[in-house]
């Protein structure tokens, strides 16, 4: 039996199945939520071109903003154009409400 693919959350630094996390990408230095299908880690039309990804629990996204984890995860300066929109997209991607813990 295959073990699920695990990734580490950039907010809380815990390893867990990739299906529990949201994948962020930063093409051209602008952070956005990657489009994923059920059970797929990378299902995006630009998968071959987007480079590094960062994995995060939706509840840990605010902590990742505060700690500077985004820049470290992408190994470069990145821009988050609208944090509230990114938070909402992350929660929607996981099928949760947009209530955010921590700020």
PDB file of C-alpha atoms in Angstrom:
ATOM      1  CA  UNK A   1       0.000   0.000   0.000  1.00  0.00           C
ATOM      2  CA  UNK A   2       1.340   3.413  -0.970  1.00  0.00           C
ATOM      3  CA  UNK A   3       1.811   6.061   1.651  1.00  0.00           C
ATOM      4  CA  UNK A   4       0.312   9.462   0.900  1.00  0.00           C
ATOM      5  CA  UNK A   5       2.706  12.138  -0.308  1.00  0.00           C
ATOM      6  CA  UNK A   6       3.728  14.345   2.587  1.00  0.00           C
ATOM      7  CA  UNK A   7       4.677  18.004   2.509  1.00  0.00           C
ATOM      8  CA  UNK A   8       5.720  20.436   5.249  1.00  0.00           C
ATOM      9  CA  UNK A   9       3.521  23.429   6.073  1.00  0.00           C
ATOM     10  CA  UNK A  10       5.523  26.671   5.836  1.00  0.00           C
ATOM     11  CA  UNK A  11       3.442  28.186   8.653  1.00  0.00           C
ATOM     12  CA  UNK A  12       3.647  25.579  11.418  1.00  0.00           C
ATOM     13  CA  UNK A  13       6.509  23.432  10.026  1.00  0.00           C
ATOM     14  CA  UNK A  14       4.646  20.137  10.509  1.00  0.00           C
ATOM     15  CA  UNK A  15       4.671  17.375   7.900  1.00  0.00           C
ATOM     16  CA  UNK A  16       1.305  16.017   6.834  1.00  0.00           C
ATOM     17  CA  UNK A  17      -0.395  14.561   3.725  1.00  0.00           C
ATOM     18  CA  UNK A  18      -0.323  16.968   0.778  1.00  0.00           C
ATOM     19  CA  UNK A  19      -4.111  16.683   0.517  1.00  0.00           C
ATOM     20  CA  UNK A  20      -4.442  18.522   3.845  1.00  0.00           C
ATOM     21  CA  UNK A  21      -2.457  21.511   2.563  1.00  0.00           C
ATOM     22  CA  UNK A  22      -2.913  24.201  -0.055  1.00  0.00           C
ATOM     23  CA  UNK A  23      -0.170  24.652  -2.637  1.00  0.00           C
ATOM     24  CA  UNK A  24       0.971  28.219  -3.311  1.00  0.00           C
ATOM     25  CA  UNK A  25       2.943  29.195  -6.384  1.00  0.00           C
ATOM     26  CA  UNK A  26       4.649  32.436  -7.335  1.00  0.00           C
ATOM     27  CA  UNK A  27       4.957  32.819 -11.093  1.00  0.00           C
ATOM     28  CA  UNK A  28       6.630  36.137 -11.893  1.00  0.00           C
ATOM     29  CA  UNK A  29       7.028  36.695  -8.142  1.00  0.00           C
ATOM     30  CA  UNK A  30       3.295  37.051  -7.351  1.00  0.00           C
ATOM     31  CA  UNK A  31       1.907  34.490  -4.898  1.00  0.00           C
ATOM     32  CA  UNK A  32      -1.329  32.695  -5.748  1.00  0.00           C
ATOM     33  CA  UNK A  33      -3.095  29.441  -4.908  1.00  0.00           C
ATOM     34  CA  UNK A  34      -2.320  26.625  -7.351  1.00  0.00           C
ATOM     35  CA  UNK A  35      -5.281  24.954  -9.001  1.00  0.00           C
ATOM     36  CA  UNK A  36      -5.574  21.330  -7.891  1.00  0.00           C
ATOM     37  CA  UNK A  37      -7.980  18.566  -8.618  1.00  0.00           C
ATOM     38  CA  UNK A  38      -9.090  15.977  -6.052  1.00  0.00           C
ATOM     39  CA  UNK A  39      -6.076  13.923  -4.976  1.00  0.00           C
ATOM     40  CA  UNK A  40      -3.727  15.749  -7.316  1.00  0.00           C
ATOM     41  CA  UNK A  41      -0.785  17.710  -6.024  1.00  0.00           C
ATOM     42  CA  UNK A  42      -0.145  19.585  -9.265  1.00  0.00           C
ATOM     43  CA  UNK A  43      -2.995  19.975 -11.740  1.00  0.00           C
ATOM     44  CA  UNK A  44      -2.360  23.310 -13.381  1.00  0.00           C
ATOM     45  CA  UNK A  45      -1.980  24.286 -17.007  1.00  0.00           C
ATOM     46  CA  UNK A  46       1.360  25.949 -16.191  1.00  0.00           C
ATOM     47  CA  UNK A  47       2.764  23.106 -14.069  1.00  0.00           C
ATOM     48  CA  UNK A  48       5.939  22.773 -16.131  1.00  0.00           C
ATOM     49  CA  UNK A  49       6.757  26.484 -15.949  1.00  0.00           C
ATOM     50  CA  UNK A  50       5.900  27.525 -12.431  1.00  0.00           C
ATOM     51  CA  UNK A  51       8.958  26.308 -10.471  1.00  0.00           C
ATOM     52  CA  UNK A  52       8.899  26.011  -6.687  1.00  0.00           C
ATOM     53  CA  UNK A  53       5.746  25.660  -4.673  1.00  0.00           C
ATOM     54  CA  UNK A  54       5.010  26.277  -1.008  1.00  0.00           C
ATOM     55  CA  UNK A  55       2.581  24.184   1.008  1.00  0.00           C
ATOM     56  CA  UNK A  56       0.520  25.611   3.862  1.00  0.00           C
ATOM     57  CA  UNK A  57      -2.502  24.834   6.030  1.00  0.00           C
ATOM     58  CA  UNK A  58      -5.112  27.543   5.409  1.00  0.00           C
ATOM     59  CA  UNK A  59      -5.142  28.229   9.166  1.00  0.00           C
ATOM     60  CA  UNK A  60      -1.352  28.811   9.102  1.00  0.00           C
ATOM     61  CA  UNK A  61      -1.277  31.298   6.227  1.00  0.00           C
ATOM     62  CA  UNK A  62      -1.395  34.378   8.467  1.00  0.00           C
ATOM     63  CA  UNK A  63       1.555  33.017  10.476  1.00  0.00           C
ATOM     64  CA  UNK A  64       3.482  32.432   7.246  1.00  0.00           C
ATOM     65  CA  UNK A  65       2.963  36.102   6.313  1.00  0.00           C
ATOM     66  CA  UNK A  66       4.229  37.313   9.687  1.00  0.00           C
ATOM     67  CA  UNK A  67       7.298  35.071   9.875  1.00  0.00           C
ATOM     68  CA  UNK A  68       8.603  35.788   6.376  1.00  0.00           C
ATOM     69  CA  UNK A  69       8.192  32.129   5.406  1.00  0.00           C
ATOM     70  CA  UNK A  70       6.968  33.016   1.917  1.00  0.00           C
ATOM     71  CA  UNK A  71      10.286  34.472   0.789  1.00  0.00           C
ATOM     72  CA  UNK A  72      12.222  31.574   2.316  1.00  0.00           C
ATOM     73  CA  UNK A  73       9.955  28.961   0.718  1.00  0.00           C
ATOM     74  CA  UNK A  74      10.256  30.493  -2.731  1.00  0.00           C
ATOM     75  CA  UNK A  75      13.941  31.405  -2.214  1.00  0.00           C
ATOM     76  CA  UNK A  76      13.332  34.925  -3.509  1.00  0.00           C
ATOM     77  CA  UNK A  77      11.361  38.061  -2.792  1.00  0.00           C
ATOM     78  CA  UNK A  78       7.689  37.526  -3.563  1.00  0.00           C
ATOM     79  CA  UNK A  79       4.718  39.842  -3.654  1.00  0.00           C
ATOM     80  CA  UNK A  80       1.355  39.077  -2.079  1.00  0.00           C
ATOM     81  CA  UNK A  81      -0.923  41.533  -3.904  1.00  0.00           C
ATOM     82  CA  UNK A  82      -3.975  41.071  -1.667  1.00  0.00           C
ATOM     83  CA  UNK A  83      -3.600  39.010   1.518  1.00  0.00           C
ATOM     84  CA  UNK A  84      -7.318  38.837   2.254  1.00  0.00           C
ATOM     85  CA  UNK A  85      -8.068  37.447  -1.219  1.00  0.00           C
ATOM     86  CA  UNK A  86      -5.261  34.888  -0.881  1.00  0.00           C
ATOM     87  CA  UNK A  87      -6.599  33.826   2.532  1.00  0.00           C
ATOM     88  CA  UNK A  88     -10.106  33.415   1.101  1.00  0.00           C
ATOM     89  CA  UNK A  89      -8.812  31.415  -1.876  1.00  0.00           C
ATOM     90  CA  UNK A  90      -6.770  29.140   0.411  1.00  0.00           C
ATOM     91  CA  UNK A  91      -9.785  28.398   2.598  1.00  0.00           C
ATOM     92  CA  UNK A  92     -12.021  27.862  -0.425  1.00  0.00           C
ATOM     93  CA  UNK A  93      -9.466  25.489  -1.966  1.00  0.00           C
ATOM     94  CA  UNK A  94      -9.720  23.296   1.126  1.00  0.00           C
ATOM     95  CA  UNK A  95     -13.514  23.599   1.303  1.00  0.00           C
ATOM     96  CA  UNK A  96     -13.489  25.610   4.521  1.00  0.00           C
ATOM     97  CA  UNK A  97     -14.966  28.936   5.488  1.00  0.00           C
ATOM     98  CA  UNK A  98     -12.950  32.135   5.208  1.00  0.00           C
ATOM     99  CA  UNK A  99     -12.677  32.581   8.988  1.00  0.00           C
ATOM    100  CA  UNK A 100      -9.007  33.120   9.744  1.00  0.00           C
ATOM    101  CA  UNK A 101      -7.313  32.339  13.045  1.00  0.00           C
ATOM    102  CA  UNK A 102      -4.360  34.506  13.975  1.00  0.00           C
ATOM    103  CA  UNK A 103      -3.574  37.736  12.246  1.00  0.00           C
TER     104      UNK A 103
END
